[in-house]
C-alpha cells in the first residue's frame, strides 16, 4: 500500500514542528461532509465518542473501493489533519489494503512520540472505527 507507506515515511522523518505543519496542511484539505451525511451527523450518528473533538466518520465500500467521509471542526486542526490524512491515504483503497495497513498506525506515524496521550486515545479510536466499518461492510473476510 504505497500511499500510506509514503505518508508514514514523511512523518517518521519529521520533527515536532514539521509534524504539526503537515497535520495543519492536511487539515486544510479535508473535503466538506457530503450533503447526504449531514442529517445523520446532526442527529449525532457516527460520532467517535472516544475522541474529545467531535469527529464523525462515514465509511462506504462501493465496487470494492473504500470511501471515507468525515466531519471535524476547523478549530481542531491536529485532529482534523489526522482524519484528513486517513481520508487521503485510504481513498479508493481496497478493504484488504486497509486491513493490511499497520494496526498501530499512530506509532508508525511517530505521532505517539510527538503528540499528547489524550490525543492518542481519540486518534486511535478514529483509525479503529474506520477499520471496523470497512470490516462491517463485509468486504474483508
mmCIF file of N, CA and C in Angstrom:
data_model
loop_
_atom_site.group_PDB
_atom_site.id
_atom_site.type_symbol
_atom_site.label_atom_id
_atom_site.label_comp_id
_atom_site.label_asym_id
_atom_site.label_seq_id
_atom_site.Cartn_x
_atom_site.Cartn_y
_atom_site.Cartn_z
ATOM 1 N N UNK A 1 0.848 -1.179 0.000
ATOM 2 C CA UNK A 1 0.000 0.000 0.000
ATOM 3 C C UNK A 1 0.890 1.236 0.000
ATOM 4 N N UNK A 2 1.235 1.707 -1.140
ATOM 5 C CA UNK A 2 2.241 2.754 -1.297
ATOM 6 C C UNK A 2 1.884 4.079 -0.646
ATOM 7 N N UNK A 3 0.650 4.503 -0.739
ATOM 8 C CA UNK A 3 0.301 5.838 -0.244
ATOM 9 C C UNK A 3 0.504 5.950 1.269
ATOM 10 N N UNK A 4 0.011 4.973 2.027
ATOM 11 C CA UNK A 4 0.175 5.052 3.472
ATOM 12 C C UNK A 4 1.645 4.884 3.849
ATOM 13 N N UNK A 5 2.368 4.035 3.136
ATOM 14 C CA UNK A 5 3.798 3.862 3.419
ATOM 15 C C UNK A 5 4.568 5.154 3.162
ATOM 16 N N UNK A 6 4.203 5.855 2.106
ATOM 17 C CA UNK A 6 4.839 7.138 1.795
ATOM 18 C C UNK A 6 4.557 8.165 2.903
ATOM 19 N N UNK A 7 3.320 8.221 3.336
ATOM 20 C CA UNK A 7 2.940 9.154 4.403
ATOM 21 C C UNK A 7 3.677 8.802 5.696
ATOM 22 N N UNK A 8 3.743 7.519 6.012
ATOM 23 C CA UNK A 8 4.457 7.083 7.215
ATOM 24 C C UNK A 8 5.902 7.557 7.158
ATOM 25 N N UNK A 9 6.559 7.373 6.013
ATOM 26 C CA UNK A 9 7.950 7.806 5.859
ATOM 27 C C UNK A 9 8.117 9.297 6.101
ATOM 28 N N UNK A 10 7.212 10.092 5.577
ATOM 29 C CA UNK A 10 7.287 11.541 5.764
ATOM 30 C C UNK A 10 7.156 11.919 7.234
ATOM 31 N N UNK A 11 6.237 11.281 7.934
ATOM 32 C CA UNK A 11 6.015 11.611 9.342
ATOM 33 C C UNK A 11 7.150 11.104 10.233
ATOM 34 N N UNK A 12 7.698 9.955 9.911
ATOM 35 C CA UNK A 12 8.793 9.423 10.728
ATOM 36 C C UNK A 12 10.029 10.306 10.655
ATOM 37 N N UNK A 13 10.247 10.921 9.524
ATOM 38 C CA UNK A 13 11.426 11.769 9.332
ATOM 39 C C UNK A 13 11.231 13.180 9.886
ATOM 40 N N UNK A 14 10.014 13.547 10.195
ATOM 41 C CA UNK A 14 9.702 14.924 10.602
ATOM 42 C C UNK A 14 9.936 15.137 12.093
ATOM 43 N N UNK A 15 10.367 16.336 12.428
ATOM 44 C CA UNK A 15 10.450 16.693 13.848
ATOM 45 C C UNK A 15 9.073 17.198 14.289
ATOM 46 N N UNK A 16 8.992 17.625 15.532
ATOM 47 C CA UNK A 16 7.714 18.051 16.104
ATOM 48 C C UNK A 16 7.063 19.168 15.289
ATOM 49 N N UNK A 17 7.807 20.217 14.985
ATOM 50 C CA UNK A 17 7.246 21.352 14.237
ATOM 51 C C UNK A 17 6.815 20.949 12.830
ATOM 52 N N UNK A 18 7.615 20.123 12.174
ATOM 53 C CA UNK A 18 7.263 19.657 10.831
ATOM 54 C C UNK A 18 5.998 18.791 10.875
ATOM 55 N N UNK A 19 5.879 17.978 11.917
ATOM 56 C CA UNK A 19 4.701 17.134 12.075
ATOM 57 C C UNK A 19 3.450 18.000 12.206
ATOM 58 N N UNK A 20 3.521 19.011 13.063
ATOM 59 C CA UNK A 20 2.376 19.914 13.221
ATOM 60 C C UNK A 20 2.046 20.626 11.918
ATOM 61 N N UNK A 21 3.072 21.044 11.191
ATOM 62 C CA UNK A 21 2.851 21.729 9.912
ATOM 63 C C UNK A 21 2.179 20.794 8.904
ATOM 64 N N UNK A 22 2.613 19.536 8.869
ATOM 65 C CA UNK A 22 1.992 18.583 7.936
ATOM 66 C C UNK A 22 0.537 18.313 8.319
ATOM 67 N N UNK A 23 0.275 18.172 9.618
ATOM 68 C CA UNK A 23 -1.113 17.969 10.049
ATOM 69 C C UNK A 23 -1.970 19.183 9.730
ATOM 70 N N UNK A 24 -1.409 20.378 9.894
ATOM 71 C CA UNK A 24 -2.145 21.594 9.545
ATOM 72 C C UNK A 24 -2.455 21.616 8.047
ATOM 73 N N UNK A 25 -1.473 21.251 7.228
ATOM 74 C CA UNK A 25 -1.704 21.178 5.781
ATOM 75 C C UNK A 25 -2.828 20.197 5.462
ATOM 76 N N UNK A 26 -2.773 19.029 6.078
ATOM 77 C CA UNK A 26 -3.835 18.043 5.858
ATOM 78 C C UNK A 26 -5.183 18.583 6.317
ATOM 79 N N UNK A 27 -5.191 19.310 7.438
ATOM 80 C CA UNK A 27 -6.466 19.805 7.977
ATOM 81 C C UNK A 27 -7.174 20.719 6.989
ATOM 82 N N UNK A 28 -6.395 21.401 6.180
ATOM 83 C CA UNK A 28 -6.968 22.333 5.210
ATOM 84 C C UNK A 28 -7.512 21.634 3.967
ATOM 85 N N UNK A 29 -7.216 20.341 3.824
ATOM 86 C CA UNK A 29 -7.650 19.624 2.622
ATOM 87 C C UNK A 29 -8.793 18.646 2.874
ATOM 88 N N UNK A 30 -9.301 18.587 4.115
ATOM 89 C CA UNK A 30 -10.413 17.676 4.378
ATOM 90 C C UNK A 30 -11.641 18.158 3.608
ATOM 91 N N UNK A 31 -12.150 17.309 2.729
ATOM 92 C CA UNK A 31 -13.334 17.731 1.966
ATOM 93 C C UNK A 31 -14.536 17.939 2.890
ATOM 94 N N UNK A 32 -15.434 18.832 2.527
ATOM 95 C CA UNK A 32 -16.642 19.013 3.337
ATOM 96 C C UNK A 32 -17.468 17.724 3.335
ATOM 97 N N UNK A 33 -18.196 17.515 4.407
ATOM 98 C CA UNK A 33 -19.054 16.341 4.504
ATOM 99 C C UNK A 33 -20.150 16.451 3.444
ATOM 100 N N UNK A 34 -20.310 15.404 2.622
ATOM 101 C CA UNK A 34 -21.364 15.459 1.603
ATOM 102 C C UNK A 34 -22.750 15.635 2.236
ATOM 103 N N UNK A 35 -23.588 16.279 1.498
ATOM 104 C CA UNK A 35 -24.955 16.600 1.946
ATOM 105 C C UNK A 35 -25.694 15.379 2.499
ATOM 106 N N UNK A 36 -25.532 14.225 1.849
ATOM 107 C CA UNK A 36 -26.315 13.047 2.251
ATOM 108 C C UNK A 36 -25.969 12.510 3.642
ATOM 109 N N UNK A 37 -24.866 12.975 4.239
ATOM 110 C CA UNK A 37 -24.480 12.528 5.582
ATOM 111 C C UNK A 37 -24.763 13.577 6.662
ATOM 112 N N UNK A 38 -25.145 14.757 6.278
ATOM 113 C CA UNK A 38 -25.280 15.845 7.253
ATOM 114 C C UNK A 38 -26.405 15.632 8.257
ATOM 115 N N UNK A 39 -27.536 15.092 7.821
ATOM 116 C CA UNK A 39 -28.627 14.840 8.772
ATOM 117 C C UNK A 39 -28.205 13.812 9.818
ATOM 118 N N UNK A 40 -27.501 12.778 9.391
ATOM 119 C CA UNK A 40 -27.022 11.752 10.325
ATOM 120 C C UNK A 40 -26.031 12.363 11.310
ATOM 121 N N UNK A 41 -25.147 13.198 10.820
ATOM 122 C CA UNK A 41 -24.187 13.879 11.705
ATOM 123 C C UNK A 41 -24.927 14.768 12.701
ATOM 124 N N UNK A 42 -25.868 15.547 12.194
ATOM 125 C CA UNK A 42 -26.602 16.469 13.057
ATOM 126 C C UNK A 42 -27.425 15.730 14.118
ATOM 127 N N UNK A 43 -27.803 14.485 13.823
ATOM 128 C CA UNK A 43 -28.534 13.663 14.780
ATOM 129 C C UNK A 43 -27.588 12.934 15.740
ATOM 130 N N UNK A 44 -26.276 13.106 15.519
ATOM 131 C CA UNK A 44 -25.287 12.501 16.414
ATOM 132 C C UNK A 44 -24.810 11.127 16.007
ATOM 133 N N UNK A 45 -25.216 10.657 14.838
ATOM 134 C CA UNK A 45 -24.792 9.344 14.381
ATOM 135 C C UNK A 45 -23.358 9.372 13.876
ATOM 136 N N UNK A 46 -22.679 8.258 14.062
ATOM 137 C CA UNK A 46 -21.322 8.030 13.552
ATOM 138 C C UNK A 46 -20.264 8.910 14.199
ATOM 139 N N UNK A 47 -20.559 9.410 15.390
ATOM 140 C CA UNK A 47 -19.536 10.145 16.128
ATOM 141 C C UNK A 47 -18.579 9.146 16.768
ATOM 142 N N UNK A 48 -17.322 9.518 16.851
ATOM 143 C CA UNK A 48 -16.323 8.698 17.527
ATOM 144 C C UNK A 48 -16.272 9.199 18.971
ATOM 145 N N UNK A 49 -16.952 8.510 19.906
ATOM 146 C CA UNK A 49 -17.108 9.042 21.259
ATOM 147 C C UNK A 49 -15.809 9.108 22.059
ATOM 148 N N UNK A 50 -14.829 8.293 21.717
ATOM 149 C CA UNK A 50 -13.567 8.304 22.458
ATOM 150 C C UNK A 50 -12.744 9.560 22.189
ATOM 151 N N UNK A 51 -13.089 10.268 21.139
ATOM 152 C CA UNK A 51 -12.356 11.477 20.753
ATOM 153 C C UNK A 51 -13.060 12.687 21.373
ATOM 154 N N UNK A 52 -12.297 13.507 22.111
ATOM 155 C CA UNK A 52 -12.876 14.706 22.726
ATOM 156 C C UNK A 52 -13.392 15.678 21.674
ATOM 157 N N UNK A 53 -12.705 15.747 20.557
ATOM 158 C CA UNK A 53 -13.152 16.579 19.438
ATOM 159 C C UNK A 53 -14.327 15.865 18.768
ATOM 160 N N UNK A 54 -15.383 16.587 18.418
ATOM 161 C CA UNK A 54 -16.491 15.916 17.725
ATOM 162 C C UNK A 54 -16.082 15.479 16.311
ATOM 163 N N UNK A 55 -15.793 14.191 16.175
ATOM 164 C CA UNK A 55 -15.383 13.600 14.909
ATOM 165 C C UNK A 55 -16.489 12.655 14.457
ATOM 166 N N UNK A 56 -16.921 12.840 13.223
ATOM 167 C CA UNK A 56 -17.942 11.990 12.626
ATOM 168 C C UNK A 56 -17.331 11.311 11.410
ATOM 169 N N UNK A 57 -17.450 9.985 11.363
ATOM 170 C CA UNK A 57 -16.844 9.194 10.295
ATOM 171 C C UNK A 57 -17.928 8.379 9.599
ATOM 172 N N UNK A 58 -17.947 8.439 8.280
ATOM 173 C CA UNK A 58 -18.861 7.648 7.465
ATOM 174 C C UNK A 58 -18.018 6.883 6.456
ATOM 175 N N UNK A 59 -18.142 5.558 6.462
ATOM 176 C CA UNK A 59 -17.335 4.705 5.596
ATOM 177 C C UNK A 59 -18.264 3.903 4.696
ATOM 178 N N UNK A 60 -17.982 3.922 3.427
ATOM 179 C CA UNK A 60 -18.714 3.116 2.452
ATOM 180 C C UNK A 60 -17.710 2.291 1.664
ATOM 181 N N UNK A 61 -18.154 1.115 1.243
ATOM 182 C CA UNK A 61 -17.364 0.316 0.312
ATOM 183 C C UNK A 61 -18.249 0.109 -0.906
ATOM 184 N N UNK A 62 -17.801 0.677 -2.020
ATOM 185 C CA UNK A 62 -18.561 0.577 -3.268
ATOM 186 C C UNK A 62 -17.641 0.070 -4.359
ATOM 187 N N UNK A 63 -18.111 -0.952 -5.052
ATOM 188 C CA UNK A 63 -17.329 -1.552 -6.132
ATOM 189 C C UNK A 63 -15.933 -1.941 -5.667
ATOM 190 N N UNK A 64 -15.842 -2.423 -4.422
ATOM 191 C CA UNK A 64 -14.565 -2.885 -3.896
ATOM 192 C C UNK A 64 -13.607 -1.788 -3.479
ATOM 193 N N UNK A 65 -14.066 -0.546 -3.472
ATOM 194 C CA UNK A 65 -13.220 0.586 -3.095
ATOM 195 C C UNK A 65 -13.809 1.300 -1.884
ATOM 196 N N UNK A 66 -12.927 1.719 -0.996
ATOM 197 C CA UNK A 66 -13.338 2.384 0.235
ATOM 198 C C UNK A 66 -13.509 3.877 -0.005
ATOM 199 N N UNK A 67 -14.590 4.400 0.525
ATOM 200 C CA UNK A 67 -14.863 5.834 0.520
ATOM 201 C C UNK A 67 -15.054 6.265 1.961
ATOM 202 N N UNK A 68 -14.278 7.239 2.399
ATOM 203 C CA UNK A 68 -14.377 7.740 3.767
ATOM 204 C C UNK A 68 -14.799 9.201 3.712
ATOM 205 N N UNK A 69 -15.832 9.515 4.477
ATOM 206 C CA UNK A 69 -16.296 10.894 4.602
ATOM 207 C C UNK A 69 -16.232 11.241 6.079
ATOM 208 N N UNK A 70 -15.804 12.451 6.368
ATOM 209 C CA UNK A 70 -15.633 12.833 7.772
ATOM 210 C C UNK A 70 -15.972 14.289 7.981
ATOM 211 N N UNK A 71 -16.310 14.581 9.234
ATOM 212 C CA UNK A 71 -16.549 15.953 9.636
ATOM 213 C C UNK A 71 -15.816 16.183 10.955
ATOM 214 N N UNK A 72 -14.931 17.169 10.951
ATOM 215 C CA UNK A 72 -14.146 17.544 12.126
ATOM 216 C C UNK A 72 -14.081 19.066 12.137
ATOM 217 N N UNK A 73 -14.323 19.704 13.283
ATOM 218 C CA UNK A 73 -14.288 21.165 13.328
ATOM 219 C C UNK A 73 -12.925 21.735 12.923
ATOM 220 N N UNK A 74 -12.973 22.848 12.218
ATOM 221 C CA UNK A 74 -11.731 23.520 11.814
ATOM 222 C C UNK A 74 -10.949 24.015 13.020
ATOM 223 N N UNK A 75 -11.618 24.177 14.161
ATOM 224 C CA UNK A 75 -10.962 24.652 15.380
ATOM 225 C C UNK A 75 -10.082 23.573 16.025
ATOM 226 N N UNK A 76 -10.067 22.383 15.447
ATOM 227 C CA UNK A 76 -9.244 21.273 15.953
ATOM 228 C C UNK A 76 -8.321 20.788 14.837
ATOM 229 N N UNK A 77 -7.328 21.618 14.469
ATOM 230 C CA UNK A 77 -6.529 21.297 13.286
ATOM 231 C C UNK A 77 -5.696 20.017 13.395
ATOM 232 N N UNK A 78 -5.244 19.657 14.576
ATOM 233 C CA UNK A 78 -4.437 18.444 14.693
ATOM 234 C C UNK A 78 -5.285 17.206 14.424
ATOM 235 N N UNK A 79 -6.437 17.140 15.067
ATOM 236 C CA UNK A 79 -7.334 16.002 14.863
ATOM 237 C C UNK A 79 -7.868 16.024 13.434
ATOM 238 N N UNK A 80 -8.274 17.186 12.973
ATOM 239 C CA UNK A 80 -8.774 17.321 11.599
ATOM 240 C C UNK A 80 -7.705 16.891 10.593
ATOM 241 N N UNK A 81 -6.465 17.265 10.859
ATOM 242 C CA UNK A 81 -5.364 16.878 9.976
ATOM 243 C C UNK A 81 -5.179 15.378 9.934
ATOM 244 N N UNK A 82 -5.236 14.722 11.097
ATOM 245 C CA UNK A 82 -5.080 13.271 11.135
ATOM 246 C C UNK A 82 -6.213 12.596 10.374
ATOM 247 N N UNK A 83 -7.432 13.048 10.583
ATOM 248 C CA UNK A 83 -8.578 12.461 9.888
ATOM 249 C C UNK A 83 -8.434 12.683 8.386
ATOM 250 N N UNK A 84 -8.020 13.858 7.982
ATOM 251 C CA UNK A 84 -7.815 14.143 6.568
ATOM 252 C C UNK A 84 -6.714 13.263 5.986
ATOM 253 N N UNK A 85 -5.667 13.023 6.756
ATOM 254 C CA UNK A 85 -4.591 12.125 6.339
ATOM 255 C C UNK A 85 -5.163 10.738 6.052
ATOM 256 N N UNK A 86 -6.039 10.242 6.944
ATOM 257 C CA UNK A 86 -6.646 8.925 6.738
ATOM 258 C C UNK A 86 -7.533 8.909 5.501
ATOM 259 N N UNK A 87 -8.322 9.956 5.333
ATOM 260 C CA UNK A 87 -9.180 10.048 4.148
ATOM 261 C C UNK A 87 -8.324 10.019 2.887
ATOM 262 N N UNK A 88 -7.253 10.787 2.880
ATOM 263 C CA UNK A 88 -6.363 10.835 1.719
ATOM 264 C C UNK A 88 -5.677 9.492 1.489
ATOM 265 N N UNK A 89 -5.147 8.904 2.540
ATOM 266 C CA UNK A 89 -4.387 7.659 2.410
ATOM 267 C C UNK A 89 -5.247 6.485 1.954
ATOM 268 N N UNK A 90 -6.497 6.452 2.406
ATOM 269 C CA UNK A 90 -7.325 5.280 2.145
ATOM 270 C C UNK A 90 -8.404 5.485 1.100
ATOM 271 N N UNK A 91 -8.498 6.667 0.530
ATOM 272 C CA UNK A 91 -9.496 6.917 -0.512
ATOM 273 C C UNK A 91 -9.248 5.979 -1.688
ATOM 274 N N UNK A 92 -10.270 5.236 -2.066
ATOM 275 C CA UNK A 92 -10.234 4.274 -3.165
ATOM 276 C C UNK A 92 -9.326 3.076 -2.917
ATOM 277 N N UNK A 93 -8.888 2.893 -1.676
ATOM 278 C CA UNK A 93 -8.152 1.679 -1.330
ATOM 279 C C UNK A 93 -9.138 0.523 -1.296
ATOM 280 N N UNK A 94 -8.623 -0.671 -1.333
ATOM 281 C CA UNK A 94 -9.485 -1.832 -1.162
ATOM 282 C C UNK A 94 -9.598 -2.132 0.331
ATOM 283 N N UNK A 95 -10.629 -2.836 0.725
ATOM 284 C CA UNK A 95 -10.716 -3.237 2.128
ATOM 285 C C UNK A 95 -9.477 -4.008 2.587
ATOM 286 N N UNK A 96 -8.931 -4.830 1.723
ATOM 287 C CA UNK A 96 -7.715 -5.583 2.076
ATOM 288 C C UNK A 96 -6.544 -4.638 2.323
ATOM 289 N N UNK A 97 -6.457 -3.552 1.555
ATOM 290 C CA UNK A 97 -5.388 -2.566 1.778
ATOM 291 C C UNK A 97 -5.486 -1.998 3.193
ATOM 292 N N UNK A 98 -6.687 -1.676 3.599
ATOM 293 C CA UNK A 98 -6.878 -1.093 4.933
ATOM 294 C C UNK A 98 -6.611 -2.140 6.009
ATOM 295 N N UNK A 99 -7.053 -3.352 5.754
ATOM 296 C CA UNK A 99 -6.806 -4.429 6.716
ATOM 297 C C UNK A 99 -5.307 -4.703 6.868
ATOM 298 N N UNK A 100 -4.551 -4.518 5.796
ATOM 299 C CA UNK A 100 -3.114 -4.805 5.858
ATOM 300 C C UNK A 100 -2.276 -3.599 6.296
ATOM 301 N N UNK A 101 -2.906 -2.436 6.455
ATOM 302 C CA UNK A 101 -2.183 -1.255 6.950
ATOM 303 C C UNK A 101 -1.771 -1.512 8.400
ATOM 304 N N UNK A 102 -0.748 -0.819 8.884
ATOM 305 C CA UNK A 102 -0.296 -1.058 10.257
ATOM 306 C C UNK A 102 -1.435 -0.908 11.272
ATOM 307 N N UNK A 103 -1.545 -1.886 12.155
ATOM 308 C CA UNK A 103 -2.581 -1.841 13.189
ATOM 309 C C UNK A 103 -2.345 -0.635 14.096
ATOM 310 N N UNK A 104 -1.098 -0.399 14.447
ATOM 311 C CA UNK A 104 -0.766 0.744 15.297
ATOM 312 C C UNK A 104 -0.220 1.879 14.416
ATOM 313 N N UNK A 105 -1.093 2.415 13.592
ATOM 314 C CA UNK A 105 -0.697 3.471 12.663
ATOM 315 C C UNK A 105 -0.164 4.702 13.387
ATOM 316 N N UNK A 106 -0.725 5.007 14.543
ATOM 317 C CA UNK A 106 -0.284 6.172 15.319
ATOM 318 C C UNK A 106 1.212 6.050 15.614
ATOM 319 N N UNK A 107 1.641 4.864 16.017
ATOM 320 C CA UNK A 107 3.056 4.619 16.305
ATOM 321 C C UNK A 107 3.868 4.665 15.012
ATOM 322 N N UNK A 108 3.352 4.054 13.955
ATOM 323 C CA UNK A 108 4.070 4.047 12.678
ATOM 324 C C UNK A 108 4.306 5.464 12.163
ATOM 325 N N UNK A 109 3.366 6.367 12.430
ATOM 326 C CA UNK A 109 3.500 7.765 12.014
ATOM 327 C C UNK A 109 4.343 8.577 12.998
ATOM 328 N N UNK A 110 4.757 7.958 14.091
ATOM 329 C CA UNK A 110 5.520 8.610 15.165
ATOM 330 C C UNK A 110 4.716 9.678 15.890
ATOM 331 N N UNK A 111 3.413 9.634 15.772
ATOM 332 C CA UNK A 111 2.575 10.633 16.453
ATOM 333 C C UNK A 111 2.547 10.402 17.954
ATOM 334 N N UNK A 112 2.686 9.150 18.375
ATOM 335 C CA UNK A 112 2.655 8.853 19.804
ATOM 336 C C UNK A 112 3.830 9.485 20.546
ATOM 337 N N UNK A 113 4.893 9.791 19.828
ATOM 338 C CA UNK A 113 6.057 10.436 20.453
ATOM 339 C C UNK A 113 6.018 11.957 20.312
ATOM 340 N N UNK A 114 5.076 12.464 19.530
ATOM 341 C CA UNK A 114 5.059 13.896 19.234
ATOM 342 C C UNK A 114 3.823 14.618 19.751
ATOM 343 N N UNK A 115 2.758 13.885 20.017
ATOM 344 C CA UNK A 115 1.512 14.497 20.484
ATOM 345 C C UNK A 115 1.140 13.906 21.834
ATOM 346 N N UNK A 116 0.275 14.558 22.554
ATOM 347 C CA UNK A 116 -0.097 14.131 23.903
ATOM 348 C C UNK A 116 -0.889 12.833 23.946
ATOM 349 N N UNK A 117 -0.839 12.188 25.095
ATOM 350 C CA UNK A 117 -1.511 10.911 25.312
ATOM 351 C C UNK A 117 -3.019 11.014 25.099
ATOM 352 N N UNK A 118 -3.626 12.089 25.558
ATOM 353 C CA UNK A 118 -5.083 12.242 25.390
ATOM 354 C C UNK A 118 -5.467 12.247 23.917
ATOM 355 N N UNK A 119 -4.666 12.879 23.115
ATOM 356 C CA UNK A 119 -4.956 12.880 21.674
ATOM 357 C C UNK A 119 -4.816 11.487 21.085
ATOM 358 N N UNK A 120 -3.861 10.721 21.589
ATOM 359 C CA UNK A 120 -3.623 9.389 21.042
ATOM 360 C C UNK A 120 -4.845 8.487 21.211
ATOM 361 N N UNK A 121 -5.542 8.621 22.322
ATOM 362 C CA UNK A 121 -6.740 7.814 22.554
ATOM 363 C C UNK A 121 -7.773 8.117 21.469
ATOM 364 N N UNK A 122 -8.024 9.383 21.241
ATOM 365 C CA UNK A 122 -9.005 9.775 20.234
ATOM 366 C C UNK A 122 -8.585 9.410 18.824
ATOM 367 N N UNK A 123 -7.327 9.669 18.480
ATOM 368 C CA UNK A 123 -6.853 9.365 17.132
ATOM 369 C C UNK A 123 -6.871 7.863 16.879
ATOM 370 N N UNK A 124 -6.481 7.097 17.875
ATOM 371 C CA UNK A 124 -6.519 5.629 17.737
ATOM 372 C C UNK A 124 -7.953 5.153 17.533
ATOM 373 N N UNK A 125 -8.889 5.765 18.231
ATOM 374 C CA UNK A 125 -10.295 5.386 18.102
ATOM 375 C C UNK A 125 -10.829 5.703 16.705
ATOM 376 N N UNK A 126 -10.407 6.824 16.136
ATOM 377 C CA UNK A 126 -10.829 7.182 14.779
ATOM 378 C C UNK A 126 -10.344 6.125 13.786
ATOM 379 N N UNK A 127 -9.084 5.772 13.889
ATOM 380 C CA UNK A 127 -8.498 4.776 12.985
ATOM 381 C C UNK A 127 -9.184 3.418 13.174
ATOM 382 N N UNK A 128 -9.408 3.037 14.420
ATOM 383 C CA UNK A 128 -10.090 1.765 14.703
ATOM 384 C C UNK A 128 -11.497 1.764 14.121
ATOM 385 N N UNK A 129 -12.186 2.895 14.216
ATOM 386 C CA UNK A 129 -13.539 2.994 13.669
ATOM 387 C C UNK A 129 -13.524 2.751 12.166
ATOM 388 N N UNK A 130 -12.579 3.359 11.473
ATOM 389 C CA UNK A 130 -12.501 3.174 10.020
ATOM 390 C C UNK A 130 -12.267 1.706 9.692
ATOM 391 N N UNK A 131 -11.325 1.084 10.370
ATOM 392 C CA UNK A 131 -11.029 -0.333 10.112
ATOM 393 C C UNK A 131 -12.251 -1.206 10.416
ATOM 394 N N UNK A 132 -12.938 -0.901 11.506
ATOM 395 C CA UNK A 132 -14.118 -1.660 11.896
ATOM 396 C C UNK A 132 -15.249 -1.498 10.874
ATOM 397 N N UNK A 133 -15.470 -0.263 10.434
ATOM 398 C CA UNK A 133 -16.537 -0.003 9.461
ATOM 399 C C UNK A 133 -16.260 -0.703 8.130
ATOM 400 N N UNK A 134 -15.008 -0.764 7.733
ATOM 401 C CA UNK A 134 -14.660 -1.465 6.499
ATOM 402 C C UNK A 134 -14.959 -2.967 6.671
ATOM 403 N N UNK A 135 -14.595 -3.521 7.818
ATOM 404 C CA UNK A 135 -14.884 -4.942 8.074
ATOM 405 C C UNK A 135 -16.386 -5.185 8.068
ATOM 406 N N UNK A 136 -17.147 -4.272 8.689
ATOM 407 C CA UNK A 136 -18.605 -4.415 8.740
ATOM 408 C C UNK A 136 -19.221 -4.401 7.341
ATOM 409 N N UNK A 137 -18.587 -3.702 6.434
ATOM 410 C CA UNK A 137 -19.113 -3.626 5.071
ATOM 411 C C UNK A 137 -19.094 -5.011 4.406
ATOM 412 N N UNK A 138 -18.453 -5.982 5.087
ATOM 413 C CA UNK A 138 -18.485 -7.356 4.598
ATOM 414 C C UNK A 138 -17.499 -7.653 3.504
ATOM 415 N N UNK A 139 -16.619 -6.733 3.231
ATOM 416 C CA UNK A 139 -15.679 -6.928 2.137
ATOM 417 C C UNK A 139 -14.397 -7.647 2.568
ATOM 418 N N UNK A 140 -14.103 -7.634 3.858
ATOM 419 C CA UNK A 140 -12.902 -8.285 4.361
ATOM 420 C C UNK A 140 -13.351 -9.506 5.146
ATOM 421 N N UNK A 141 -12.857 -10.651 4.761
ATOM 422 C CA UNK A 141 -13.274 -11.888 5.431
ATOM 423 C C UNK A 141 -12.127 -12.447 6.243
#
